[in-house]
Each structure stands twice: as C-alpha cells, then as structure tokens.
Amino acid sequence: MAAEFSNEFMISIQQGFLDRMEFFGLEAKMLLCNVDPALQISQEEDLIVQGVDALVIRPADSEIAETLIEIAEQNQIPVFLYDCYIQEENVVSVITTDNYAIGQIAAESMGQYLLEKRGEAEGKIAILSGNQANSSHTERVRGFREYIQNVYPEIDIVAESSVLSEEKILDTTQDWMTIYGSELSGIYSVTDFNTVIAVEGIESQGYSTNWREENGIIVISTDGTPDSIALIRDHRLAGVVSQNAVKIGEKSAEIVEQYLTEKKQVNSFYYIPSMLITSENIDSEAVQSFGLWADWYRERTTGGGEKSWKE
C-alpha cells in the first residue's frame, strides 16, 4: 500500500519491492492512495476482504498509521511498514533509513564545508524542512538541529520553512537570499524534491551553489534522486545524503518473504544505510558499492532492463 507514486524515489522503492517479490514467486498487489488518508483506509479494508496474507504499508501520513495498524490487528493481518519511522508493537517490522542519522550526517558535512571554506565552522544557515506530517522529514530536521547545537554551536540556524509547493519553495529561497545575502552560508534541504527549486532560487538572485566559489552557498540535500546527482556532477550541490530507494524496496520484500514463507523471526527495525555523496567521491568505489539508485532508475525508465543490487 503506497502513499504515492509521483516521484523517482517512491517509484524506485516500490519497483524494487515488486521485482523482489516476483523473484520470490510471491504475488503482490500495489495500491496508491495519492497521500489521501481516507482513501488508504478504504483500500486497506478492501484488501482485507480479499484475504491478503500481509499488508506492506507506507502510511499517507504519520497520524493515520495508528488507524491502519489497528484495523489490520483486528483482522489478524501482519503489518510491515516501509520508509517511515513509527514505533508500534503491533507492527511486525519497519524497513527504512535512519532519518535522524541522515540529519546528523548532513549537519556534520555542513560544519566541515564551512570549516574548509571559512576556516571556522560558523555562519548563518537555513533549513527547508519539508512535510511536517512526514516522520522522515521531521526526524532529519531533529537530527540536523541537535547535531549543529551540540557540535557546531557557532553555526546559527536563522530560518526554517516547511513550504511544499515549487512556487513557494522558489519564493522562500529568493526571500532568504534577499534578506541575508552573502551572510547566508548554507541551506539544508531535507528532500531533493525541494533542492532543485532551491538551487534555482539561489542562482536567480545572482549567487552560486558551487560552494568553492567566493559567493557560493553550501547546499546539502537528502535522497539521491537523478536531479540531485546531476547537480553534484555539475558542482551545483555540495552534497546529498543518499538513501538507497531500491534497497529499501528489496529489503522490504525479503523480510516479508522470510516471515511468511520461511516462518523466520524477523527484527522489528531494519535500517538501510545512507551515504554522503559529493562531487569528490561520486565516482569512487565506495559510492559505486553503495549504489546510485538514480542510475538504476534511469536504466529502468529508459528501457535499460532489470537490475537488482543483489546481482
């Protein structure tokens, strides 16, 4: 049960899951609710009537998760959650990335970039914080803020915005550059889907996002989408803390198979590793071993055939 299928990250998670389920010979049905909680509840009820053996859910938002879990429990259907951080005893397993740690990685890289650029880890920065109903986004912000506060107290977070539309992201970024100008040293964006617009906003005000340039703004992002990887290669993004969308999907399928088919005891949480990708390391063996899911996505959507990180 997918919350959405509207961006490369979600498409890659879900396709990775479906590919792996097919590999295991298990039937999987995917339903999309387009981030509509009421529709997702209705879909769950329909699936239960159809007699499914398990529910693998990405909740439309954090608040609706409890209801979805309760309905499944009442019908004795095991629940697996993916790409979210929800602690519920009635969930078999949660497969996700450690979003708090992602925020910390982003904060550490921001501090190191400032140290290299200015000689001191200090300056004014801002946060594009994403969807406040999305636990992944709020955990990243919490990790980022707490790391800055504890490790780099001379870095001042002067602004934070949770705007979601492209128009408002552009307006917000332009406003920040107008208000703070060259005093704004960096921006942390919790999701790549804000970052591309933010980069455009910065550049439209006459500033660079190549952090090595004199007027360059340090922009750190999260996800590792094709667009952000292109910005990395073009030296217009300092770094992206990449999740591996395909691995999240594949791991989710593996845990379901172990639980349903092999009757194995599975862990309550599985964290898929993240990695900071920069223009300096993007072609390294370490990054290639980690896996650029953006390349996988391009191959699949341009007819390059199937590919699994296990192959």
PDB file of C-alpha atoms in Angstrom:
ATOM      1  CA  MET A   1       0.000   0.000   0.000  1.00  0.00           C
ATOM      2  CA  ALA A   2       1.860   3.022  -1.299  1.00  0.00           C
ATOM      3  CA  ALA A   3       1.235   6.605  -0.249  1.00  0.00           C
ATOM      4  CA  GLU A   4       2.283   7.936  -3.640  1.00  0.00           C
ATOM      5  CA  PHE A   5       3.907   7.018  -6.939  1.00  0.00           C
ATOM      6  CA  SER A   6       4.679  10.536  -8.097  1.00  0.00           C
ATOM      7  CA  ASN A   7       8.449  10.818  -7.807  1.00  0.00           C
ATOM      8  CA  GLU A   8      11.556   8.836  -8.626  1.00  0.00           C
ATOM      9  CA  PHE A   9      12.261   7.882  -5.028  1.00  0.00           C
ATOM     10  CA  MET A  10       8.879   6.300  -4.378  1.00  0.00           C
ATOM     11  CA  ILE A  11       8.785   4.682  -7.806  1.00  0.00           C
ATOM     12  CA  SER A  12      12.179   3.080  -7.145  1.00  0.00           C
ATOM     13  CA  ILE A  13      11.181   1.786  -3.702  1.00  0.00           C
ATOM     14  CA  GLN A  14       8.015   0.234  -4.996  1.00  0.00           C
ATOM     15  CA  GLN A  15       9.570  -1.205  -8.142  1.00  0.00           C
ATOM     16  CA  GLY A  16      12.393  -2.687  -6.092  1.00  0.00           C
ATOM     17  CA  PHE A  17       9.777  -4.319  -3.866  1.00  0.00           C
ATOM     18  CA  LEU A  18       7.726  -5.686  -6.766  1.00  0.00           C
ATOM     19  CA  ASP A  19      10.803  -7.026  -8.559  1.00  0.00           C
ATOM     20  CA  ARG A  20      11.957  -8.861  -5.453  1.00  0.00           C
ATOM     21  CA  MET A  21       8.508 -10.280  -4.719  1.00  0.00           C
ATOM     22  CA  GLU A  22       8.385 -11.635  -8.271  1.00  0.00           C
ATOM     23  CA  PHE A  23      11.832 -13.174  -7.743  1.00  0.00           C
ATOM     24  CA  PHE A  24      10.481 -14.985  -4.667  1.00  0.00           C
ATOM     25  CA  GLY A  25       7.405 -16.144  -6.558  1.00  0.00           C
ATOM     26  CA  LEU A  26       5.067 -14.195  -4.295  1.00  0.00           C
ATOM     27  CA  GLU A  27       2.024 -12.334  -5.565  1.00  0.00           C
ATOM     28  CA  ALA A  28       1.935  -8.639  -4.717  1.00  0.00           C
ATOM     29  CA  LYS A  29      -0.772  -6.104  -5.391  1.00  0.00           C
ATOM     30  CA  MET A  30       0.117  -2.411  -5.182  1.00  0.00           C
ATOM     31  CA  LEU A  31      -2.451   0.268  -4.393  1.00  0.00           C
ATOM     32  CA  LEU A  32      -1.829   4.022  -4.400  1.00  0.00           C
ATOM     33  CA  CYS A  33      -3.723   6.487  -2.227  1.00  0.00           C
ATOM     34  CA  ASN A  34      -2.089   9.699  -3.519  1.00  0.00           C
ATOM     35  CA  VAL A  35      -1.406  10.778   0.086  1.00  0.00           C
ATOM     36  CA  ASP A  36      -5.128  10.583   0.908  1.00  0.00           C
ATOM     37  CA  PRO A  37      -5.553   9.042   4.401  1.00  0.00           C
ATOM     38  CA  ALA A  38      -9.267   8.279   3.975  1.00  0.00           C
ATOM     39  CA  LEU A  39      -8.630   6.501   0.678  1.00  0.00           C
ATOM     40  CA  GLN A  40      -5.801   4.496   2.217  1.00  0.00           C
ATOM     41  CA  ILE A  41      -8.092   3.247   4.994  1.00  0.00           C
ATOM     42  CA  SER A  42     -10.689   2.241   2.403  1.00  0.00           C
ATOM     43  CA  GLN A  43      -8.041   0.428   0.367  1.00  0.00           C
ATOM     44  CA  GLU A  44      -6.859  -1.468   3.423  1.00  0.00           C
ATOM     45  CA  GLU A  45     -10.387  -2.601   4.231  1.00  0.00           C
ATOM     46  CA  ASP A  46     -10.852  -3.805   0.642  1.00  0.00           C
ATOM     47  CA  LEU A  47      -7.603  -5.779   0.744  1.00  0.00           C
ATOM     48  CA  ILE A  48      -8.593  -7.446   3.998  1.00  0.00           C
ATOM     49  CA  VAL A  49     -11.898  -8.532   2.455  1.00  0.00           C
ATOM     50  CA  GLN A  50      -9.903 -10.007  -0.448  1.00  0.00           C
ATOM     51  CA  GLY A  51      -7.986 -12.164   2.032  1.00  0.00           C
ATOM     52  CA  VAL A  52      -4.415 -10.865   1.782  1.00  0.00           C
ATOM     53  CA  ASP A  53      -1.755 -12.606   3.871  1.00  0.00           C
ATOM     54  CA  ALA A  54       0.098  -9.427   4.834  1.00  0.00           C
ATOM     55  CA  LEU A  55      -0.006  -5.664   4.430  1.00  0.00           C
ATOM     56  CA  VAL A  56       3.105  -3.708   3.482  1.00  0.00           C
ATOM     57  CA  ILE A  57       2.321  -0.059   4.056  1.00  0.00           C
ATOM     58  CA  ARG A  58       3.824   3.357   3.547  1.00  0.00           C
ATOM     59  CA  PRO A  59       1.285   5.436   5.545  1.00  0.00           C
ATOM     60  CA  ALA A  60      -0.116   8.546   3.880  1.00  0.00           C
ATOM     61  CA  ASP A  61       0.980  10.458   6.981  1.00  0.00           C
ATOM     62  CA  SER A  62       2.198   9.692  10.489  1.00  0.00           C
ATOM     63  CA  GLU A  63      -1.188  10.294  12.099  1.00  0.00           C
ATOM     64  CA  ILE A  64      -3.076   7.737  10.001  1.00  0.00           C
ATOM     65  CA  ALA A  65      -0.570   4.958  10.713  1.00  0.00           C
ATOM     66  CA  GLU A  66      -2.109   4.041  14.070  1.00  0.00           C
ATOM     67  CA  THR A  67      -5.542   3.556  12.479  1.00  0.00           C
ATOM     68  CA  LEU A  68      -4.147   1.393   9.680  1.00  0.00           C
ATOM     69  CA  ILE A  69      -2.287  -0.787  12.168  1.00  0.00           C
ATOM     70  CA  GLU A  70      -5.345  -1.122  14.410  1.00  0.00           C
ATOM     71  CA  ILE A  71      -7.576  -2.241  11.528  1.00  0.00           C
ATOM     72  CA  ALA A  72      -5.036  -4.874  10.486  1.00  0.00           C
ATOM     73  CA  GLU A  73      -4.644  -6.109  14.061  1.00  0.00           C
ATOM     74  CA  GLN A  74      -8.402  -6.516  14.444  1.00  0.00           C
ATOM     75  CA  ASN A  75      -8.332  -8.764  11.375  1.00  0.00           C
ATOM     76  CA  GLN A  76      -5.152 -10.606  12.396  1.00  0.00           C
ATOM     77  CA  ILE A  77      -3.225  -9.437   9.335  1.00  0.00           C
ATOM     78  CA  PRO A  78       0.525  -8.902   9.850  1.00  0.00           C
ATOM     79  CA  VAL A  79       1.726  -5.388   9.031  1.00  0.00           C
ATOM     80  CA  PHE A  80       5.086  -4.268   7.651  1.00  0.00           C
ATOM     81  CA  LEU A  81       5.908  -0.576   7.273  1.00  0.00           C
ATOM     82  CA  TYR A  82       8.479   0.973   4.969  1.00  0.00           C
ATOM     83  CA  ASP A  83      10.090   4.396   4.542  1.00  0.00           C
ATOM     84  CA  CYS A  84       8.740   5.778   7.812  1.00  0.00           C
ATOM     85  CA  TYR A  85       9.644   5.825  11.490  1.00  0.00           C
ATOM     86  CA  ILE A  86       6.743   4.564  13.567  1.00  0.00           C
ATOM     87  CA  GLN A  87       7.144   2.548  16.750  1.00  0.00           C
ATOM     88  CA  GLU A  88       4.121   0.316  17.238  1.00  0.00           C
ATOM     89  CA  GLU A  89       4.212  -3.050  18.984  1.00  0.00           C
ATOM     90  CA  ASN A  90       1.662  -4.481  16.554  1.00  0.00           C
ATOM     91  CA  VAL A  91       3.914  -3.942  13.529  1.00  0.00           C
ATOM     92  CA  VAL A  92       5.981  -6.946  12.508  1.00  0.00           C
ATOM     93  CA  SER A  93       8.820  -4.893  11.055  1.00  0.00           C
ATOM     94  CA  VAL A  94       9.738  -1.399   9.859  1.00  0.00           C
ATOM     95  CA  ILE A  95      12.156  -1.113   6.932  1.00  0.00           C
ATOM     96  CA  THR A  96      13.536   2.367   6.463  1.00  0.00           C
ATOM     97  CA  THR A  97      16.594   4.550   6.683  1.00  0.00           C
ATOM     98  CA  ASP A  98      17.720   6.138   9.939  1.00  0.00           C
ATOM     99  CA  ASN A  99      16.424   9.612   9.197  1.00  0.00           C
ATOM    100  CA  TYR A 100      17.736  11.083  12.439  1.00  0.00           C
ATOM    101  CA  ALA A 101      21.211   9.896  11.424  1.00  0.00           C
ATOM    102  CA  ILE A 102      20.687  11.385   7.950  1.00  0.00           C
ATOM    103  CA  GLY A 103      20.154  14.777   9.576  1.00  0.00           C
ATOM    104  CA  GLN A 104      23.322  14.306  11.603  1.00  0.00           C
ATOM    105  CA  ILE A 105      25.355  13.370   8.531  1.00  0.00           C
ATOM    106  CA  ALA A 106      24.061  16.488   6.772  1.00  0.00           C
ATOM    107  CA  ALA A 107      24.942  18.655   9.775  1.00  0.00           C
ATOM    108  CA  GLU A 108      28.437  17.202  10.030  1.00  0.00           C
ATOM    109  CA  SER A 109      29.064  17.852   6.337  1.00  0.00           C
ATOM    110  CA  MET A 110      27.724  21.410   6.657  1.00  0.00           C
ATOM    111  CA  GLY A 111      30.143  22.060   9.505  1.00  0.00           C
ATOM    112  CA  GLN A 112      33.075  20.591   7.601  1.00  0.00           C
ATOM    113  CA  TYR A 113      32.307  22.592   4.459  1.00  0.00           C
ATOM    114  CA  LEU A 114      32.116  25.801   6.493  1.00  0.00           C
ATOM    115  CA  LEU A 115      35.373  24.930   8.212  1.00  0.00           C
ATOM    116  CA  GLU A 116      37.113  24.371   4.888  1.00  0.00           C
ATOM    117  CA  LYS A 117      35.588  27.428   3.221  1.00  0.00           C
ATOM    118  CA  ARG A 118      35.859  29.959   6.068  1.00  0.00           C
ATOM    119  CA  GLY A 119      38.495  28.490   8.335  1.00  0.00           C
ATOM    120  CA  GLU A 120      35.892  28.230  11.109  1.00  0.00           C
ATOM    121  CA  ALA A 121      32.694  26.245  11.496  1.00  0.00           C
ATOM    122  CA  GLU A 122      30.469  29.274  11.884  1.00  0.00           C
ATOM    123  CA  GLY A 123      27.925  31.186   9.852  1.00  0.00           C
ATOM    124  CA  LYS A 124      24.227  31.582   9.164  1.00  0.00           C
ATOM    125  CA  ILE A 125      22.292  28.743   7.586  1.00  0.00           C
ATOM    126  CA  ALA A 126      18.653  27.888   6.821  1.00  0.00           C
ATOM    127  CA  ILE A 127      16.562  24.711   6.606  1.00  0.00           C
ATOM    128  CA  LEU A 128      13.969  23.682   4.037  1.00  0.00           C
ATOM    129  CA  SER A 129      12.160  21.236   6.280  1.00  0.00           C
ATOM    130  CA  GLY A 130       9.619  19.561   4.009  1.00  0.00           C
ATOM    131  CA  ASN A 131       6.366  17.931   5.066  1.00  0.00           C
ATOM    132  CA  GLN A 132       5.677  18.179   8.799  1.00  0.00           C
ATOM    133  CA  ALA A 133       3.264  15.225   8.588  1.00  0.00           C
ATOM    134  CA  ASN A 134       6.104  13.051   7.279  1.00  0.00           C
ATOM    135  CA  SER A 135       8.094  11.459  10.111  1.00  0.00           C
ATOM    136  CA  SER A 136      11.110  11.016   7.821  1.00  0.00           C
ATOM    137  CA  HIS A 137      11.338  14.762   7.271  1.00  0.00           C
ATOM    138  CA  THR A 138      10.830  15.729  10.912  1.00  0.00           C
ATOM    139  CA  GLU A 139      13.455  13.223  12.078  1.00  0.00           C
ATOM    140  CA  ARG A 140      16.007  14.633   9.633  1.00  0.00           C
ATOM    141  CA  VAL A 141      15.420  18.147  10.903  1.00  0.00           C
ATOM    142  CA  ARG A 142      15.699  16.983  14.511  1.00  0.00           C
ATOM    143  CA  GLY A 143      18.959  15.167  13.820  1.00  0.00           C
ATOM    144  CA  PHE A 144      20.361  18.151  11.928  1.00  0.00           C
ATOM    145  CA  ARG A 145      19.401  20.720  14.558  1.00  0.00           C
ATOM    146  CA  GLU A 146      20.626  18.700  17.516  1.00  0.00           C
ATOM    147  CA  TYR A 147      23.961  17.933  15.858  1.00  0.00           C
ATOM    148  CA  ILE A 148      24.544  21.588  14.981  1.00  0.00           C
ATOM    149  CA  GLN A 149      23.615  22.636  18.513  1.00  0.00           C
ATOM    150  CA  ASN A 150      25.887  20.076  20.167  1.00  0.00           C
ATOM    151  CA  VAL A 151      28.878  20.020  17.810  1.00  0.00           C
ATOM    152  CA  TYR A 152      28.854  23.338  15.933  1.00  0.00           C
ATOM    153  CA  PRO A 153      27.286  25.888  18.312  1.00  0.00           C
ATOM    154  CA  GLU A 154      28.743  28.800  16.313  1.00  0.00           C
ATOM    155  CA  ILE A 155      26.555  27.901  13.342  1.00  0.00           C
ATOM    156  CA  ASP A 156      23.333  29.895  13.553  1.00  0.00           C
ATOM    157  CA  ILE A 157      20.148  28.454  12.038  1.00  0.00           C
ATOM    158  CA  VAL A 158      18.416  31.722  11.143  1.00  0.00           C
ATOM    159  CA  ALA A 159      15.416  30.411   9.196  1.00  0.00           C
ATOM    160  CA  GLU A 160      13.349  27.288   8.632  1.00  0.00           C
ATOM    161  CA  SER A 161      10.454  26.767   6.257  1.00  0.00           C
ATOM    162  CA  SER A 162       8.188  23.793   5.607  1.00  0.00           C
ATOM    163  CA  VAL A 163       6.730  25.085   2.342  1.00  0.00           C
ATOM    164  CA  LEU A 164       5.830  22.324  -0.104  1.00  0.00           C
ATOM    165  CA  SER A 165       4.838  23.796  -3.471  1.00  0.00           C
ATOM    166  CA  GLU A 166       7.504  24.558  -6.054  1.00  0.00           C
ATOM    167  CA  GLU A 167       6.356  28.177  -6.284  1.00  0.00           C
ATOM    168  CA  LYS A 168       6.621  28.711  -2.535  1.00  0.00           C
ATOM    169  CA  ILE A 169       9.982  26.965  -2.312  1.00  0.00           C
ATOM    170  CA  LEU A 170      11.289  29.290  -5.009  1.00  0.00           C
ATOM    171  CA  ASP A 171       9.814  32.350  -3.286  1.00  0.00           C
ATOM    172  CA  THR A 172      11.175  31.311   0.110  1.00  0.00           C
ATOM    173  CA  THR A 173      14.683  30.711  -1.189  1.00  0.00           C
ATOM    174  CA  GLN A 174      14.709  34.011  -3.053  1.00  0.00           C
ATOM    175  CA  ASP A 175      13.442  35.796   0.063  1.00  0.00           C
ATOM    176  CA  TRP A 176      16.238  34.295   2.146  1.00  0.00           C
ATOM    177  CA  MET A 177      18.845  35.476  -0.347  1.00  0.00           C
ATOM    178  CA  THR A 178      17.295  38.950  -0.351  1.00  0.00           C
ATOM    179  CA  ILE A 179      17.189  39.153   3.453  1.00  0.00           C
ATOM    180  CA  TYR A 180      20.550  37.590   4.290  1.00  0.00           C
ATOM    181  CA  GLY A 181      22.502  37.904   1.040  1.00  0.00           C
ATOM    182  CA  SER A 182      26.094  36.776   1.313  1.00  0.00           C
ATOM    183  CA  GLU A 183      25.660  36.355   5.077  1.00  0.00           C
ATOM    184  CA  LEU A 184      23.731  33.145   4.408  1.00  0.00           C
ATOM    185  CA  SER A 185      26.389  30.466   4.181  1.00  0.00           C
ATOM    186  CA  GLY A 186      24.307  27.369   3.604  1.00  0.00           C
ATOM    187  CA  ILE A 187      20.950  25.654   3.244  1.00  0.00           C
ATOM    188  CA  TYR A 188      19.975  22.150   4.314  1.00  0.00           C
ATOM    189  CA  SER A 189      17.085  20.674   2.344  1.00  0.00           C
ATOM    190  CA  VAL A 190      15.529  17.542   3.840  1.00  0.00           C
ATOM    191  CA  THR A 191      14.462  16.251   0.426  1.00  0.00           C
ATOM    192  CA  ASP A 192      15.795  16.543  -3.110  1.00  0.00           C
ATOM    193  CA  PHE A 193      12.360  17.497  -4.347  1.00  0.00           C
ATOM    194  CA  ASN A 194      12.849  20.879  -2.664  1.00  0.00           C
ATOM    195  CA  THR A 195      16.505  21.163  -3.568  1.00  0.00           C
ATOM    196  CA  VAL A 196      16.356  21.589  -7.331  1.00  0.00           C
ATOM    197  CA  ILE A 197      13.947  24.527  -6.917  1.00  0.00           C
ATOM    198  CA  ALA A 198      16.060  25.959  -4.092  1.00  0.00           C
ATOM    199  CA  VAL A 199      19.166  25.901  -6.282  1.00  0.00           C
ATOM    200  CA  GLU A 200      17.244  27.773  -8.978  1.00  0.00           C
ATOM    201  CA  GLY A 201      16.137  30.327  -6.392  1.00  0.00           C
ATOM    202  CA  ILE A 202      19.667  30.922  -5.158  1.00  0.00           C
ATOM    203  CA  GLU A 203      21.087  31.244  -8.655  1.00  0.00           C
ATOM    204  CA  SER A 204      18.280  33.586  -9.742  1.00  0.00           C
ATOM    205  CA  GLN A 205      19.472  36.048  -7.096  1.00  0.00           C
ATOM    206  CA  GLY A 206      22.989  36.132  -8.508  1.00  0.00           C
ATOM    207  CA  TYR A 207      24.599  33.648  -6.130  1.00  0.00           C
ATOM    208  CA  SER A 208      26.346  30.390  -6.932  1.00  0.00           C
ATOM    209  CA  THR A 209      25.674  26.966  -5.436  1.00  0.00           C
ATOM    210  CA  ASN A 210      29.229  25.844  -6.153  1.00  0.00           C
ATOM    211  CA  TRP A 211      30.398  26.076  -2.557  1.00  0.00           C
ATOM    212  CA  ARG A 212      34.034  26.564  -3.581  1.00  0.00           C
ATOM    213  CA  GLU A 213      33.274  29.863  -5.307  1.00  0.00           C
ATOM    214  CA  GLU A 214      33.528  33.117  -3.362  1.00  0.00           C
ATOM    215  CA  ASN A 215      29.778  33.774  -3.409  1.00  0.00           C
ATOM    216  CA  GLY A 216      28.917  30.075  -3.326  1.00  0.00           C
ATOM    217  CA  ILE A 217      26.188  28.834  -0.991  1.00  0.00           C
ATOM    218  CA  ILE A 218      26.688  25.421   0.612  1.00  0.00           C
ATOM    219  CA  VAL A 219      23.604  23.361  -0.210  1.00  0.00           C
ATOM    220  CA  ILE A 220      23.207  19.926   1.375  1.00  0.00           C
ATOM    221  CA  SER A 221      20.289  17.696   0.438  1.00  0.00           C
ATOM    222  CA  THR A 222      18.837  14.238   1.048  1.00  0.00           C
ATOM    223  CA  ASP A 223      17.638  11.357  -1.143  1.00  0.00           C
ATOM    224  CA  GLY A 224      19.964  10.975  -4.148  1.00  0.00           C
ATOM    225  CA  THR A 225      17.479  11.495  -6.985  1.00  0.00           C
ATOM    226  CA  PRO A 226      18.623  11.714 -10.617  1.00  0.00           C
ATOM    227  CA  ASP A 227      18.307  15.515 -10.490  1.00  0.00           C
ATOM    228  CA  SER A 228      20.434  15.863  -7.357  1.00  0.00           C
ATOM    229  CA  ILE A 229      23.100  13.525  -8.729  1.00  0.00           C
ATOM    230  CA  ALA A 230      23.194  15.674 -11.881  1.00  0.00           C
ATOM    231  CA  LEU A 231      23.670  18.775  -9.698  1.00  0.00           C
ATOM    232  CA  ILE A 232      26.500  17.024  -7.838  1.00  0.00           C
ATOM    233  CA  ARG A 233      28.272  16.219 -11.098  1.00  0.00           C
ATOM    234  CA  ASP A 234      27.751  19.817 -12.224  1.00  0.00           C
ATOM    235  CA  HIS A 235      29.256  21.179  -8.957  1.00  0.00           C
ATOM    236  CA  ARG A 236      25.987  22.960  -8.125  1.00  0.00           C
ATOM    237  CA  LEU A 237      25.256  20.931  -4.994  1.00  0.00           C
ATOM    238  CA  ALA A 238      27.785  20.442  -2.203  1.00  0.00           C
ATOM    239  CA  GLY A 239      26.475  17.070  -1.118  1.00  0.00           C
ATOM    240  CA  VAL A 240      23.484  14.771  -0.865  1.00  0.00           C
ATOM    241  CA  VAL A 241      22.920  12.244   1.899  1.00  0.00           C
ATOM    242  CA  SER A 242      21.706   9.454  -0.323  1.00  0.00           C
ATOM    243  CA  GLN A 243      19.269   6.811   0.736  1.00  0.00           C
ATOM    244  CA  ASN A 244      19.032   3.776  -1.490  1.00  0.00           C
ATOM    245  CA  ALA A 245      15.414   3.606  -2.581  1.00  0.00           C
ATOM    246  CA  VAL A 246      15.812   0.313  -4.422  1.00  0.00           C
ATOM    247  CA  LYS A 247      17.360  -1.381  -1.405  1.00  0.00           C
ATOM    248  CA  ILE A 248      14.514  -0.205   0.833  1.00  0.00           C
ATOM    249  CA  GLY A 249      12.044  -1.883  -1.510  1.00  0.00           C
ATOM    250  CA  GLU A 250      14.083  -5.032  -1.955  1.00  0.00           C
ATOM    251  CA  LYS A 251      14.731  -5.408   1.769  1.00  0.00           C
ATOM    252  CA  SER A 252      11.025  -4.977   2.495  1.00  0.00           C
ATOM    253  CA  ALA A 253      10.225  -7.858   0.145  1.00  0.00           C
ATOM    254  CA  GLU A 254      12.940 -10.026   1.695  1.00  0.00           C
ATOM    255  CA  ILE A 255      11.581  -9.508   5.207  1.00  0.00           C
ATOM    256  CA  VAL A 256       8.037 -10.304   4.089  1.00  0.00           C
ATOM    257  CA  GLU A 257       9.267 -13.486   2.383  1.00  0.00           C
ATOM    258  CA  GLN A 258      11.239 -14.576   5.449  1.00  0.00           C
ATOM    259  CA  TYR A 259       8.231 -14.027   7.703  1.00  0.00           C
ATOM    260  CA  LEU A 260       5.514 -15.537   5.509  1.00  0.00           C
ATOM    261  CA  THR A 261       7.317 -18.296   3.619  1.00  0.00           C
ATOM    262  CA  GLU A 262      10.276 -19.270   5.761  1.00  0.00           C
ATOM    263  CA  LYS A 263       8.449 -18.581   9.054  1.00  0.00           C
ATOM    264  CA  LYS A 264      11.554 -16.851  10.381  1.00  0.00           C
ATOM    265  CA  GLN A 265      11.741 -14.479  13.310  1.00  0.00           C
ATOM    266  CA  VAL A 266      12.462 -11.018  11.891  1.00  0.00           C
ATOM    267  CA  ASN A 267      13.701  -7.863  13.581  1.00  0.00           C
ATOM    268  CA  SER A 268      11.344  -5.034  14.460  1.00  0.00           C
ATOM    269  CA  PHE A 269      13.527  -2.476  12.642  1.00  0.00           C
ATOM    270  CA  TYR A 270      15.828  -2.646   9.639  1.00  0.00           C
ATOM    271  CA  TYR A 271      17.835   0.442   8.753  1.00  0.00           C
ATOM    272  CA  ILE A 272      19.121   0.699   5.197  1.00  0.00           C
ATOM    273  CA  PRO A 273      22.473   2.571   5.203  1.00  0.00           C
ATOM    274  CA  SER A 274      22.849   6.115   3.901  1.00  0.00           C
ATOM    275  CA  MET A 275      25.919   7.801   2.441  1.00  0.00           C
ATOM    276  CA  LEU A 276      27.082  11.348   1.767  1.00  0.00           C
ATOM    277  CA  ILE A 277      27.740  11.735  -1.951  1.00  0.00           C
ATOM    278  CA  THR A 278      29.759  14.690  -3.231  1.00  0.00           C
ATOM    279  CA  SER A 279      31.455  15.709  -6.448  1.00  0.00           C
ATOM    280  CA  GLU A 280      34.705  14.493  -4.888  1.00  0.00           C
ATOM    281  CA  ASN A 281      33.574  10.923  -4.185  1.00  0.00           C
ATOM    282  CA  ILE A 282      30.765  10.264  -6.666  1.00  0.00           C
ATOM    283  CA  ASP A 283      32.908   8.101  -8.938  1.00  0.00           C
ATOM    284  CA  SER A 284      34.679   6.294  -6.109  1.00  0.00           C
ATOM    285  CA  GLU A 285      34.498   2.555  -5.494  1.00  0.00           C
ATOM    286  CA  ALA A 286      32.782   3.241  -2.168  1.00  0.00           C
ATOM    287  CA  VAL A 287      29.890   5.076  -3.810  1.00  0.00           C
ATOM    288  CA  GLN A 288      29.605   2.526  -6.592  1.00  0.00           C
ATOM    289  CA  SER A 289      29.467  -0.220  -3.965  1.00  0.00           C
ATOM    290  CA  PHE A 290      26.803   1.697  -2.022  1.00  0.00           C
ATOM    291  CA  GLY A 291      24.770   2.037  -5.189  1.00  0.00           C
ATOM    292  CA  LEU A 292      23.491   5.047  -7.093  1.00  0.00           C
ATOM    293  CA  TRP A 293      19.801   4.223  -7.272  1.00  0.00           C
ATOM    294  CA  ALA A 294      19.405   7.226  -9.591  1.00  0.00           C
ATOM    295  CA  ASP A 295      21.325   5.267 -12.228  1.00  0.00           C
ATOM    296  CA  TRP A 296      19.079   2.226 -11.639  1.00  0.00           C
ATOM    297  CA  TYR A 297      16.039   4.449 -12.115  1.00  0.00           C
ATOM    298  CA  ARG A 298      17.386   5.832 -15.399  1.00  0.00           C
ATOM    299  CA  GLU A 299      18.093   2.334 -16.697  1.00  0.00           C
ATOM    300  CA  ARG A 300      14.599   1.126 -15.850  1.00  0.00           C
ATOM    301  CA  THR A 301      12.787   4.163 -17.253  1.00  0.00           C
ATOM    302  CA  THR A 302      14.840   4.334 -20.442  1.00  0.00           C
ATOM    303  CA  GLY A 303      14.441   0.667 -21.288  1.00  0.00           C
ATOM    304  CA  GLY A 304      17.768  -0.468 -19.914  1.00  0.00           C
ATOM    305  CA  GLY A 305      16.293  -3.629 -18.455  1.00  0.00           C
ATOM    306  CA  GLU A 306      16.093  -5.048 -14.968  1.00  0.00           C
ATOM    307  CA  LYS A 307      18.767  -4.650 -12.379  1.00  0.00           C
ATOM    308  CA  SER A 308      18.964  -5.628  -8.735  1.00  0.00           C
ATOM    309  CA  TRP A 309      21.526  -4.549  -6.174  1.00  0.00           C
ATOM    310  CA  LYS A 310      21.928  -8.217  -5.373  1.00  0.00           C
ATOM    311  CA  GLU A 311      23.069  -9.041  -8.879  1.00  0.00           C
TER     312      GLU A 311
END
